[in-house]
Coordinates of C-alpha atoms in Angstrom, one line a residue:
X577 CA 0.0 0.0 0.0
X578 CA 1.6 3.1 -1.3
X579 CA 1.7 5.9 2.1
X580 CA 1.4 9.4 1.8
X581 CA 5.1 9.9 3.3
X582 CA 5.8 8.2 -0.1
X583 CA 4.9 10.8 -2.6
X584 CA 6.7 13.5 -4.0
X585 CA 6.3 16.8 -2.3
X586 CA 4.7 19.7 -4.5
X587 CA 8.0 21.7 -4.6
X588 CA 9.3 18.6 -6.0
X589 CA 6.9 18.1 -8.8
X590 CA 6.9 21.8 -9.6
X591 CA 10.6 21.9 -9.8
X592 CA 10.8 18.6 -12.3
X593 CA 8.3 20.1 -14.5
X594 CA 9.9 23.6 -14.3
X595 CA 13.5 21.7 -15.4
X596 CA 11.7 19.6 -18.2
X597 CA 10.1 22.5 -19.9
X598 CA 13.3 24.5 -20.0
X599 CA 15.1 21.2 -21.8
X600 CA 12.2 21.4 -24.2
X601 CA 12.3 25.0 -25.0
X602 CA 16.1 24.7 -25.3
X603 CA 15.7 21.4 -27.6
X604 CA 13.1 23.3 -29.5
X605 CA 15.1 26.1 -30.2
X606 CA 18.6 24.5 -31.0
X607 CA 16.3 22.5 -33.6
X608 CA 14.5 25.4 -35.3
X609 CA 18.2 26.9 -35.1
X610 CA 20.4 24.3 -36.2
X611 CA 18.4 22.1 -38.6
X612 CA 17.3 23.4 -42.0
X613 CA 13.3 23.7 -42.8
X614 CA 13.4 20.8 -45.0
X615 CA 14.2 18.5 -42.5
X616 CA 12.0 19.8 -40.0
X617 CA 8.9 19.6 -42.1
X618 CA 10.4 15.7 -43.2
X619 CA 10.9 14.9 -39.4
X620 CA 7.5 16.0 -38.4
X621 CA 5.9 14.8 -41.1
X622 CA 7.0 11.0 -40.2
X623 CA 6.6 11.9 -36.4
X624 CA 2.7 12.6 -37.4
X625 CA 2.5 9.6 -40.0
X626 CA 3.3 6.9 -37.0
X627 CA 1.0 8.6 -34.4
X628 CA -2.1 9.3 -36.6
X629 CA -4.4 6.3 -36.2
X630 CA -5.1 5.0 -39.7
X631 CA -7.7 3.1 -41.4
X632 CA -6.8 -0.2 -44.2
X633 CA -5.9 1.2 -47.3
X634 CA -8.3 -0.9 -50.4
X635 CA -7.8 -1.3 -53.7
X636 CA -10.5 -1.9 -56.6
X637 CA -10.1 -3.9 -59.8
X638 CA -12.6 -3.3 -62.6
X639 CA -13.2 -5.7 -64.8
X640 CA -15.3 -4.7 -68.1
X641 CA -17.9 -6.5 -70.4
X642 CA -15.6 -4.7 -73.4
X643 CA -12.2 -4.5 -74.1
X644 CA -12.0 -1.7 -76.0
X645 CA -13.7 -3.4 -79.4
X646 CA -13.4 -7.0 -78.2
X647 CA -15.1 -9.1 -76.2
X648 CA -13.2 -9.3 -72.7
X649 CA -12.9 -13.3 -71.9
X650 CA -12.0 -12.3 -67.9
X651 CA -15.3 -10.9 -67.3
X652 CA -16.5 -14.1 -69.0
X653 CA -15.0 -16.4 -66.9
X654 CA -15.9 -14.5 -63.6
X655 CA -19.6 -14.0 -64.3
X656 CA -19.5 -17.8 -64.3
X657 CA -17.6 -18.5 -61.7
X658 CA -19.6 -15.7 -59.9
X659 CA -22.9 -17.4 -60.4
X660 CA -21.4 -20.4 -57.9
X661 CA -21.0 -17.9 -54.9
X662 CA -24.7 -16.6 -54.7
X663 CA -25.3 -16.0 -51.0
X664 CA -28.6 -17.6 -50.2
X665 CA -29.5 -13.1 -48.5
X666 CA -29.1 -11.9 -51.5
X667 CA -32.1 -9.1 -52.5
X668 CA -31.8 -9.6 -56.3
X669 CA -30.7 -11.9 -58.1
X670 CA -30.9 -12.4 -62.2
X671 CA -32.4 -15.9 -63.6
X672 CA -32.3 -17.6 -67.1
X673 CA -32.1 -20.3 -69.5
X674 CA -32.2 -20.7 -72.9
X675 CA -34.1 -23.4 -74.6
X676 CA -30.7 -25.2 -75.1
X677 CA -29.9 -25.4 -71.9
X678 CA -30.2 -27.9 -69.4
X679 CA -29.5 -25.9 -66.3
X680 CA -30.7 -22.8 -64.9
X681 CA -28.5 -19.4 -64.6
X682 CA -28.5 -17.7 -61.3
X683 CA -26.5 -13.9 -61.4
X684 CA -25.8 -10.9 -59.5
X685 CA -28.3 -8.2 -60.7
X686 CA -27.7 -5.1 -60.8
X687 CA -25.7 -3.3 -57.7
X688 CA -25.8 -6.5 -55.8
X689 CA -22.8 -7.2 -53.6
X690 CA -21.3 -10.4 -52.3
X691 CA -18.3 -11.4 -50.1
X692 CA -15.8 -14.5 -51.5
X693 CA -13.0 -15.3 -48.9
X694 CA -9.4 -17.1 -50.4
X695 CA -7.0 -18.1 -48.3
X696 CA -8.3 -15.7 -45.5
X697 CA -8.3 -12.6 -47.9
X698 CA -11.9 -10.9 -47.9
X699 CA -13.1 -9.8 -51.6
X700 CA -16.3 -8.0 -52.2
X701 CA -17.5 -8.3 -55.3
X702 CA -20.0 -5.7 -57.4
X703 CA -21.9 -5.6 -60.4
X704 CA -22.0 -2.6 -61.9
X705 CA -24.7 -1.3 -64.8
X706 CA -24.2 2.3 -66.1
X707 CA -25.8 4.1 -68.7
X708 CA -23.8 4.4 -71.9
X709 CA -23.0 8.2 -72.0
X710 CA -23.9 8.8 -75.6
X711 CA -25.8 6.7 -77.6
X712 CA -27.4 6.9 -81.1
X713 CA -30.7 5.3 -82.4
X714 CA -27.6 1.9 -83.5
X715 CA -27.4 1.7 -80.2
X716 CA -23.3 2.8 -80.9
X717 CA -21.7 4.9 -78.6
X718 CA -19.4 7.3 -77.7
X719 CA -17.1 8.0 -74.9
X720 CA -14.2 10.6 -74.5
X721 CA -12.4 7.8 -72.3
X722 CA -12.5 5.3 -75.1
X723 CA -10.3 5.5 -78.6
X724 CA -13.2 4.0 -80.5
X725 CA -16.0 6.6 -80.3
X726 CA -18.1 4.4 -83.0
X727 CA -18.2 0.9 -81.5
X728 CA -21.5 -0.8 -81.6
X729 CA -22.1 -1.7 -78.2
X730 CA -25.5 -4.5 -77.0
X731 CA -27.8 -2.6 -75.4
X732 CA -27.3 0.9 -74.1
X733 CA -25.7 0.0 -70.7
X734 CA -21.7 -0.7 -69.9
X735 CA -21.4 -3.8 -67.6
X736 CA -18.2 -4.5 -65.0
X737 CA -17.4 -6.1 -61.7
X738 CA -15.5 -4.3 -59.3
X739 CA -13.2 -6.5 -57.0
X740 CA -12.6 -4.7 -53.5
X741 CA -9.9 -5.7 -50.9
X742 CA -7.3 -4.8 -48.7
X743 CA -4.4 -3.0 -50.3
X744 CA -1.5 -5.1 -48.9
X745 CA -3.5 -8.3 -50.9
X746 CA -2.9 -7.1 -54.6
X747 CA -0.1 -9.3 -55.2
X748 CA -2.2 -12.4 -53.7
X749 CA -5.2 -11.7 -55.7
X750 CA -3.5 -10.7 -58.8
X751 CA -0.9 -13.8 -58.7
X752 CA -3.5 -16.6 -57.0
X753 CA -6.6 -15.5 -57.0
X754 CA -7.3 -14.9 -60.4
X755 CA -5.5 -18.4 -61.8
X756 CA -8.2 -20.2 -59.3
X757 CA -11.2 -18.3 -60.8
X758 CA -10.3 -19.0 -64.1
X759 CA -9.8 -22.4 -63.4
X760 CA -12.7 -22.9 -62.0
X761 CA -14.6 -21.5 -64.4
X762 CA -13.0 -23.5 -66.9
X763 CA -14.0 -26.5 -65.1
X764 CA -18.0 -25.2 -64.4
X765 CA -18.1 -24.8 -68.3
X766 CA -16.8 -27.9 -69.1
X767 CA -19.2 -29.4 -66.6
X768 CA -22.4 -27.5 -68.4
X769 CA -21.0 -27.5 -71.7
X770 CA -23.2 -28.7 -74.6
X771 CA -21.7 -31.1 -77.1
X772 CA -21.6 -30.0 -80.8
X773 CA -21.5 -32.2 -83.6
X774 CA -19.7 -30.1 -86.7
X775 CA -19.7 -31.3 -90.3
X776 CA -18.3 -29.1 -93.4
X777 CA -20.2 -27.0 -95.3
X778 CA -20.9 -28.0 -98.8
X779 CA -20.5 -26.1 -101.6
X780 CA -17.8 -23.9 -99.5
X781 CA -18.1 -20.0 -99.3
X782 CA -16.9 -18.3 -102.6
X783 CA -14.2 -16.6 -100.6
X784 CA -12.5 -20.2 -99.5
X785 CA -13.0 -19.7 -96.2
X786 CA -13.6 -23.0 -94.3
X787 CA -17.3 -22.9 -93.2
X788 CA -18.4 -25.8 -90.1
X789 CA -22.3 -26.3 -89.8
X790 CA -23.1 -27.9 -86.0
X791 CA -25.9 -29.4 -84.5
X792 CA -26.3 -29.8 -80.7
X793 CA -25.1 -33.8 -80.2
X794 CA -27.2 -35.3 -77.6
X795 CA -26.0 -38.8 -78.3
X796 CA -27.1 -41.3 -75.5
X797 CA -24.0 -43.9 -75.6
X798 CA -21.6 -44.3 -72.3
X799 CA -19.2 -46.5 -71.9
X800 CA -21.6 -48.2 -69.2
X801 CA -23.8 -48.8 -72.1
X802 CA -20.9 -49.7 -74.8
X803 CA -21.1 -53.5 -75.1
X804 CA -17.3 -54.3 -75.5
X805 CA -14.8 -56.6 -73.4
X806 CA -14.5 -55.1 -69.6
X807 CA -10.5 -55.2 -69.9
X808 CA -10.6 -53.4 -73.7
X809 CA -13.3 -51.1 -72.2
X810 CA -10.8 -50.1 -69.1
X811 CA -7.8 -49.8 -71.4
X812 CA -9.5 -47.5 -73.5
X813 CA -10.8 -44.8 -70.5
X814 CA -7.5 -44.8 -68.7
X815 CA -5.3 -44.2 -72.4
X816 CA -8.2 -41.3 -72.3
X817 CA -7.3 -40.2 -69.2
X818 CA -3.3 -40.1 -69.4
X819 CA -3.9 -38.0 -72.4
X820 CA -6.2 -35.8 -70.8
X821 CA -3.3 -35.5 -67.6
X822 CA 0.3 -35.3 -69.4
X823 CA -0.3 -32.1 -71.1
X824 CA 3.5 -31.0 -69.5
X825 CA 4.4 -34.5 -70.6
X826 CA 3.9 -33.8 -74.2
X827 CA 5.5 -30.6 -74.3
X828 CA 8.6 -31.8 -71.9
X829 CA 9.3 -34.8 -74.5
X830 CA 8.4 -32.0 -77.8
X831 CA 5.7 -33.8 -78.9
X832 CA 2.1 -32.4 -79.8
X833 CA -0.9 -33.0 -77.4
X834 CA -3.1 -35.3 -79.9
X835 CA -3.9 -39.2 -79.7
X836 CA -5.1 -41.2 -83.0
X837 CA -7.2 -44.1 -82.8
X838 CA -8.3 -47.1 -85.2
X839 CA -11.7 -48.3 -84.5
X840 CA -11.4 -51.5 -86.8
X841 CA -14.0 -54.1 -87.1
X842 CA -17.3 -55.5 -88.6
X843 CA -20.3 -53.3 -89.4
X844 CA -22.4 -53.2 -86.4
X845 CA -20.0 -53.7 -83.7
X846 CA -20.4 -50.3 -81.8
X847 CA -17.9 -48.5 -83.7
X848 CA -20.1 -45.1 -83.9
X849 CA -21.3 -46.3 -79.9
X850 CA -17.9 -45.9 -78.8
X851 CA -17.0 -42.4 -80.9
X852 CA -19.8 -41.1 -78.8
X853 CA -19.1 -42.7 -75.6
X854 CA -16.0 -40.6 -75.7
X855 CA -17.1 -37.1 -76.5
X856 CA -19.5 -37.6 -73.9
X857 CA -16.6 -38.9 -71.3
X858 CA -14.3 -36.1 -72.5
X859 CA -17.2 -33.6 -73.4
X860 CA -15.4 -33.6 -76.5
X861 CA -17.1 -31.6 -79.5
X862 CA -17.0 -33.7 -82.9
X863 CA -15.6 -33.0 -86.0
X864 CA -17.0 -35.3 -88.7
X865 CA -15.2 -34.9 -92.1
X866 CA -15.9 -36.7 -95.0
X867 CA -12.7 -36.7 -97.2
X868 CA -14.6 -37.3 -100.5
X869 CA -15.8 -33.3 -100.0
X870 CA -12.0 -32.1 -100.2
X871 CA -10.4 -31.5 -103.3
X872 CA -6.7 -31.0 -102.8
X873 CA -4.4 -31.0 -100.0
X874 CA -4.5 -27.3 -99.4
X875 CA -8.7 -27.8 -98.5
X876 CA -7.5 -30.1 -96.5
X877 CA -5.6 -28.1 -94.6
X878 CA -7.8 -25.3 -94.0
X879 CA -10.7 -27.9 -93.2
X880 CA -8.2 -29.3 -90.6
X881 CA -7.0 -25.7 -89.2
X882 CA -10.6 -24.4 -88.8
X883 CA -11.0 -27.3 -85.6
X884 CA -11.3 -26.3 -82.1
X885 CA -9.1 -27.8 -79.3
X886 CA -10.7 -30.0 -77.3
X887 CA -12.5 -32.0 -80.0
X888 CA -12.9 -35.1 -81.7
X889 CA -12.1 -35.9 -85.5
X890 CA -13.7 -38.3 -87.0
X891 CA -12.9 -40.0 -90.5
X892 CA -15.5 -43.1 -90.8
X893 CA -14.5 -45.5 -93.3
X894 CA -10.8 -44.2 -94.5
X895 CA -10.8 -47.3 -96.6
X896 CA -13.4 -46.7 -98.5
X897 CA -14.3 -42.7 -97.8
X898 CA -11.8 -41.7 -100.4
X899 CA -9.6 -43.5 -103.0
X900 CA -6.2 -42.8 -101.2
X901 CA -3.4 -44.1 -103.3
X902 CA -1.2 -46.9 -102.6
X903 CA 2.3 -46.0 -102.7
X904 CA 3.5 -49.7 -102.1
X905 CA 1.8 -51.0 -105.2
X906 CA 3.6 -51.2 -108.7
X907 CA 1.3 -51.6 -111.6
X908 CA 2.2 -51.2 -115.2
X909 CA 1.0 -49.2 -117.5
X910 CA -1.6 -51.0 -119.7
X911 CA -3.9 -52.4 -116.3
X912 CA -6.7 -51.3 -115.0
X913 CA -5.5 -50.4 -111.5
X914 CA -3.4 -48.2 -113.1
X915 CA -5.8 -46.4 -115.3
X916 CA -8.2 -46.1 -112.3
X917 CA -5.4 -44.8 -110.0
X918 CA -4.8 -42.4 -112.4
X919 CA -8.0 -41.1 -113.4
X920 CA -8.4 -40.7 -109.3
X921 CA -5.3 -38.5 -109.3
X922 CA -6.5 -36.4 -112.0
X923 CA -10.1 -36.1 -110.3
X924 CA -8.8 -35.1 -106.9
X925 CA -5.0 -33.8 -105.9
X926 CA -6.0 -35.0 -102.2
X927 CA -3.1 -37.2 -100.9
X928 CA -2.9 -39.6 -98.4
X929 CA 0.7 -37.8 -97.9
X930 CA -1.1 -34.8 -96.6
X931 CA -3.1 -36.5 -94.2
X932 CA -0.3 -38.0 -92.8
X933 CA 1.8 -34.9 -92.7
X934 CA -1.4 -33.2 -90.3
X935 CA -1.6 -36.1 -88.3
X936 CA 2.2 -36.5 -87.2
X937 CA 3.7 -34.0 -89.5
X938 CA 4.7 -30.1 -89.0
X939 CA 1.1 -29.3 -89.1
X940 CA -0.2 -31.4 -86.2
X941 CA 0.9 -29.2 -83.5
X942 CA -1.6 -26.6 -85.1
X943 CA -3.8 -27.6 -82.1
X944 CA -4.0 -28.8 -78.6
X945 CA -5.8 -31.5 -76.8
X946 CA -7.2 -33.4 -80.1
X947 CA -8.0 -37.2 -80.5
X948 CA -8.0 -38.2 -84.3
X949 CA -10.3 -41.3 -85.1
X950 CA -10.8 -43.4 -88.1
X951 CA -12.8 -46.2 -88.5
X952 CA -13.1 -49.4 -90.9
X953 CA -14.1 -52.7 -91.4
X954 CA -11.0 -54.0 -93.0
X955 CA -8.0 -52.8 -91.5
X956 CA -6.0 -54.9 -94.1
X957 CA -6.8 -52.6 -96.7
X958 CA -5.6 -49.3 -94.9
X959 CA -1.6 -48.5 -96.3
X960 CA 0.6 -49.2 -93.2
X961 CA 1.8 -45.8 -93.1
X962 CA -2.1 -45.1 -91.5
X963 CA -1.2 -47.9 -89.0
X964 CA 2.1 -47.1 -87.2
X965 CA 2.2 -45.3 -83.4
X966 CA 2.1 -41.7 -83.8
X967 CA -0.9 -41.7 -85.8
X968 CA -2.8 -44.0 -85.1
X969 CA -1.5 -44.5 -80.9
X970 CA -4.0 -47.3 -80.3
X971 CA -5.9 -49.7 -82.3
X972 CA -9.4 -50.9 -80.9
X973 CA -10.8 -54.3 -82.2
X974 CA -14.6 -54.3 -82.3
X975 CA -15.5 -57.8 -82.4
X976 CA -18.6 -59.9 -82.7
X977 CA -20.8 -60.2 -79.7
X978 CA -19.6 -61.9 -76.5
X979 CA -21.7 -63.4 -73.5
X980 CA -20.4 -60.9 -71.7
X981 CA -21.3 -58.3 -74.1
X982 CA -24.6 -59.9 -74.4
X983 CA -25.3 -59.2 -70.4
X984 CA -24.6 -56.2 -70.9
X985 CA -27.0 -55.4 -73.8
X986 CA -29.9 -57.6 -71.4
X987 CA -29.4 -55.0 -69.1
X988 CA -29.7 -52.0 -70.6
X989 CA -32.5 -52.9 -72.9
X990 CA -34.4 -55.3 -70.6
X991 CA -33.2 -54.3 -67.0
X992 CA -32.1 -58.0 -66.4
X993 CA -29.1 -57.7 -64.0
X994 CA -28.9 -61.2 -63.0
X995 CA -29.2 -64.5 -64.2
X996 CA -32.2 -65.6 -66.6
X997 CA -33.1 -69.4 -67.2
X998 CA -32.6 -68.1 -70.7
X999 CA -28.3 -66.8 -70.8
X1000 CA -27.5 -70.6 -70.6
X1001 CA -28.6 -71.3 -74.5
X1002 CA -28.1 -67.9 -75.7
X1003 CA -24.4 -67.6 -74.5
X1004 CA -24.0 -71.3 -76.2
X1005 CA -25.2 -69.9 -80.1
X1006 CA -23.5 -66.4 -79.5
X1007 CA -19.9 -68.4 -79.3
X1008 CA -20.9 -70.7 -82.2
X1009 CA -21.4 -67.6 -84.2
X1010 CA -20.9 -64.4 -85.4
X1011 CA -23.6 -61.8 -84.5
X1012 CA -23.2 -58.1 -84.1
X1013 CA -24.5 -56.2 -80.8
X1014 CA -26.6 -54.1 -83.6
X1015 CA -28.0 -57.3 -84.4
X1016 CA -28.8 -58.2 -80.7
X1017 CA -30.4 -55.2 -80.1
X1018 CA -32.7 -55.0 -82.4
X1019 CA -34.1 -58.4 -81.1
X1020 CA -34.3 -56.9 -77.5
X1021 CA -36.3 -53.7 -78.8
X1022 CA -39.2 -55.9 -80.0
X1023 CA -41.3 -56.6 -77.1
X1024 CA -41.3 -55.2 -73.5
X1025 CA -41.5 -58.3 -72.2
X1026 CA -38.4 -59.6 -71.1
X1027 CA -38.9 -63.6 -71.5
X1028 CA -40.9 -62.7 -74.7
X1029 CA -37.7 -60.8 -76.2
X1030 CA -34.8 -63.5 -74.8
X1031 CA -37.2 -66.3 -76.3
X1032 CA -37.1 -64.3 -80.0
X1033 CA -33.7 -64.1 -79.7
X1034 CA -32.6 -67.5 -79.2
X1035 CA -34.9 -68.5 -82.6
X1036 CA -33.2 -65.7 -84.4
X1037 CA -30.0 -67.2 -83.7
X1038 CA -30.9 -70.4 -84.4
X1039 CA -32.3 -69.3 -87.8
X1040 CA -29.2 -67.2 -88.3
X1041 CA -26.6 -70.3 -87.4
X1042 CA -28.6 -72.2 -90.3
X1043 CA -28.1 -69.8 -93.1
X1044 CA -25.1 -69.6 -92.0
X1045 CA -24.3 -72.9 -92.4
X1046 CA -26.2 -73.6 -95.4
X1047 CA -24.0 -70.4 -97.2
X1048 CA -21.2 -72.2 -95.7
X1049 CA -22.1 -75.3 -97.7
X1050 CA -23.2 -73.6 -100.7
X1051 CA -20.3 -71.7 -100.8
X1052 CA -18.0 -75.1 -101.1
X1053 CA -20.4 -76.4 -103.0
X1054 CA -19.4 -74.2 -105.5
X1055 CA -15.9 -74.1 -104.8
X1056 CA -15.6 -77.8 -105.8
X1057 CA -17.9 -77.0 -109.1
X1058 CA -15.4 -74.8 -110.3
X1059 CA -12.2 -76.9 -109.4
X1060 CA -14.1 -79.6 -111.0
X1061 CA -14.3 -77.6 -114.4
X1062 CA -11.2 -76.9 -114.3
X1063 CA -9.9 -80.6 -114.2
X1064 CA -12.0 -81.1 -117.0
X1065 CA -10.7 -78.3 -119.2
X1066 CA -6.9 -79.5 -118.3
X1067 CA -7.9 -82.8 -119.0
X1068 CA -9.1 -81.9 -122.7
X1069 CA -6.3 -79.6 -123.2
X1070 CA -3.9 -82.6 -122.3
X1071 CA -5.7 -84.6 -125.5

C-alpha cells in the first residue's frame, strides 16, 4: 500500500516540471536553429504519419464486359464463376435459360454485392450497370475515355465487376486468385457445356473460307452402355485419361498434345457407340469430315486448321471414304488399277501424304488437346503408313458379340441384371457364331416383355446359325464346281 510519506512533495513536482520545460524549449530552439526547414517539415511529417491512427488502405479492380472493341474473356470467366457464390440473402438476383440449356443461370443483378473469402483474404464483389453516356438510335456509342467513339455496343448499358480488398493483398489476388477463378470457371463450363457435332459445309463460301455447320449432339451412348470386353473397355478410359493428364508430358518430350485411334471391325460392332461414348466422357465436341468433300491438300488443310481444341475428329470408313493411293503398289501401264489410279489423281489432288503430314507432320501441332479417329471394317486394306504409333497411338478391335457383351446389352434394354433361365442357351449360339451387338439389339427392342424378347432371340440365332451354315455349304459347293471344271478343261487340253 503506497503511504502518503511516499509521494513527491509539491515543490518537488513543480521543480521537475519547471526543469523539463526548460530542456524542451532549449531542444526546441537549438532545432529550429540548427536544422534546416526541409528537415523539419520531413521529421515532423513522419513523427505525425506513426501517431495518426489509420484506417486499411483498399484497392478496386474493374473488370469490363468490353475490351476496348473486343469481347473481354476475364469478365467471361468470372460472371461464371460468380454465379457459384450466390449468397442464399441476396435481395436480387438475375435468372435464365435458354431453350438449349439444361441448367438454370442464377446472377448478381444489378448493384448486388457479395463477399468471396481465399486463403483468408476478404473480396467484395460488385456488379456494376451504367448508362452508356452517348448513344445513337444503332445503339453505338461514344465516350471521350475510349479510342473508339463508333463501337457498336448490345444494349445501351456498360457492364463490370468491381473486385474490392485490402491494399497489402494485390499481389495475392492478382498472382493466386485470379489463376483459381479461371480455373474454376474452366472446369463449371466444361461441366455445363453442350456437345456440338460439326460437319463441313458443302459447296464452301466463294471466298474459301472453311465454313463448319453444327448441330447440338445429344447422343445417349456411355461407356456403361458400350457392349465391348471389360478389360478393352478399361484400357480405353485410362489411355483417355493419361492423355487428358500429361499435357506437360507432351511438351517436356516435344511432342504435340493429340492421340489417334483405329476403330477397326465388322459393321455393327459399336464402332459409332464408342466415338460417342467418348465425346460424352471427354465432353469432346466432334468433327466429322468426309474426305470425298476435299479437293486438294491445301482444303484439306484449311478444313483441318478451322478445328477447335478440345474435339474429336472423325474420318468413318478411310478405306473406303476416299480412293487414297497406294504408294507400295507397282502396276504397269496398260492395267486397269493403273488407269483407275490415275484417273483418281486427275479427279482429286488429295493425298494420303497430306493427311499423314497433319496427323504427325509439321502441321499437327496446329492444335492442342485433339483425339483423331478413323474407323473401318478392313483394317487390311488401310496402307501401313495409317497404322504405325504416332498416328494412329492405339488400335481398338470391335468384335462380334460376346456373352459378356450380351449381359450387358440384357441390361440396358431389358433391366435383367442377373441370371435368366434363358443366358445358358443364348451364351451357347452367341460363341458358335458371329452376330453383331446391332443385331442383338434390335431383337431386344421388339417386345417389353423380357422372356418374350430373350425367347425371339434365341430362334433368331438359331435361324441365323442355319443360313449360315447352309452359305457355308453352298459356298463349297461351288468351290468344288469350279475346281471340277477346271480338271475337265486341263484334261481336254492334255488330249
Amino acid at each position: 500500500m503506497v503511504s502518503l510519506k511516499s509521494m513527491p512533495s509539491l515543490s518537488s513536482i513543480f521543480s521537475a516540471y519547471a526543469a523539463m520545460s526548460a530542456s524542451v524549449l532549449v531542444f526546441q530552439t537549438m532545432f529550429n536553429q540548427l536544422v534546416p526547414p526541409q528537415v523539419q517539415a520531413y521529421v515532423l511529417q513522419n513523427v505525425r504519419y506513426y501517431f495518426t491512427p489509420r484506417t486499411p488502405s483498399r484497392m478496386t479492380l474493374v473488370i469490363e464486359e468490353l475490351d476496348g472493341i473486343t469481347h473481354n474473356d476475364l469478365y467471361d470467366a468470372f460472371e461464371v464463376y460468380m454465379c457459384t457464390k450466390v449468397c442464399p440473402n441476396a435481395d436480387r438476383l438475375k435468372i435464365s435459360k435458354s431453350s438449349k440449356e439444361k441448367h438454370i443461370n442464377v446472377k448478381l443483378a444489378r448493384s448486388e454485392r457479395i463477399l468471396d473469402t481465399f486463403q483468408g483474404v476478404e473480396i467484395v464483389w460488385s456488379f456494376v450497370c451504367e448508362k452508356n453516356q452517348k448513344t445513337d438510335m444503332n445503339g453505338s456509342y461514344s465516350d471521350e475515355d475510349e479510342p473508339f467513339s463508333n463501337v457498336f455496343v448490345r444494349g445501351l448499358e456498360r457492364k463490370h465487376f468491381e473486385l474490392n480488398f485490402d491494399k497489402v493483398h494485390k499481389d495475392e489476388v492478382l498472382g493466386t486468385y485470379f489463376p483459381y477463378v479461371l480455373d474454376k470457371a474452366q472446369a463449371i463450363k466444361h461441366e455445363k457445356k453442350i456437345l456440338k457435332l460439326h460437319t463441313l459445309a458443302y459447296p464452301m463460301s466463294h471466298s474459301g473460307s472453311v465454313m463448319w455447320q453444327s448441330v447440338n449432339l445429344k447422343h445417349p451412348s456411355t461407356f456403361e452402355k458400350v457392349a465391348m470386353e471389360p478389360g478393352l473397355k478399361k484400357a480405353v478410359i485410362e489411355d483417355l485419361e493419361r492423355f487428358l493428364e500429361r499435357k506437360e508430358f507432351y511438351r517436356k518430350v516435344g511432342k504435340a498434345w493429340k492421340r489417334g485411334y483405329l476403330l477397326y471391325g465388322p459393321p455393327g460392332t459399336g464402332k459409332s457407340s464408342l466415338i460417342g461414348a467418348i465425346a460424352n466422357y471427354l465432353k469432346f465436341d466432334i468433327y466429322d469430315l468426309q474426305l470425298m468433300n476435299l479437293a486438294n491438300d491445301s482444303s484439306l488443310r484449311k478444313v483441318l486448321l478451322a478445328t477447335a481444341n478440345r474435339s474429336i475428329l472423325v474420318i468413318e470408313d478411310i478405306d473406303c471414304s476416299v480412293g487414297l493411293p497406294d504408294r507400295n503398289a507397282v502396276y504397269s501401264e496398260s492395267t486397269p488399277q493403273a488407269f483407275n489410279t490415275d484417273k483418281r489423281r486427275r479427279d482429286s489432288q488429295f493425298s494420303l501424304s497430306g493427311l499423314l503430314n497433319f496427323i504427325d507432320g509439321l502441321w499437327s501441332s496446329c492444335g492442342d488437346e485433339r483425339i483423331i479417329i478413323f474407323t473401318t471394317n478392313n483394317k487390311e486394306k488401310l496402307d501401313p503408313a495409317l497404322l504405325r504409333p504416332g498416328r494412329m497411338d492405339m488400335h481398338i478391335h470391335m468384335s462380334y458379340l460376346t456373352p459378356q457383351g450380351f449381359k450387358l446389352l440384357a441390361s440396358n434394354y431389358l433391366d435383367i441384371h442377373d441370371q435368366h433361365p434363358r443366358f445358358g442357351e443364348i451364351d451357347g449360339l452367341i460363341e458358335s457364331m458371329k452376330v453383331s451387338p446391332a443385331e442383338v439389339a434390335e431383337e431386344l427392342m421388339k417386345s417389353n416383355d423380357a422372356d418374350a424378347c430373350l425367347g425371339g432371340l434365341a430362334n433368331f440365332l438359331k435361324r441365323k446359325k442355319m443360313e449360315t451354315s447352309t452359305e457355308a455349304k453352298d459356298d463349297h459347293q461351288a468351290a468344288d464346281n469350279i475346281e471340277l471344271r477346271e480338271a475337265k478343261r486341263l484334261k481336254s487340253d492334255d488330249h
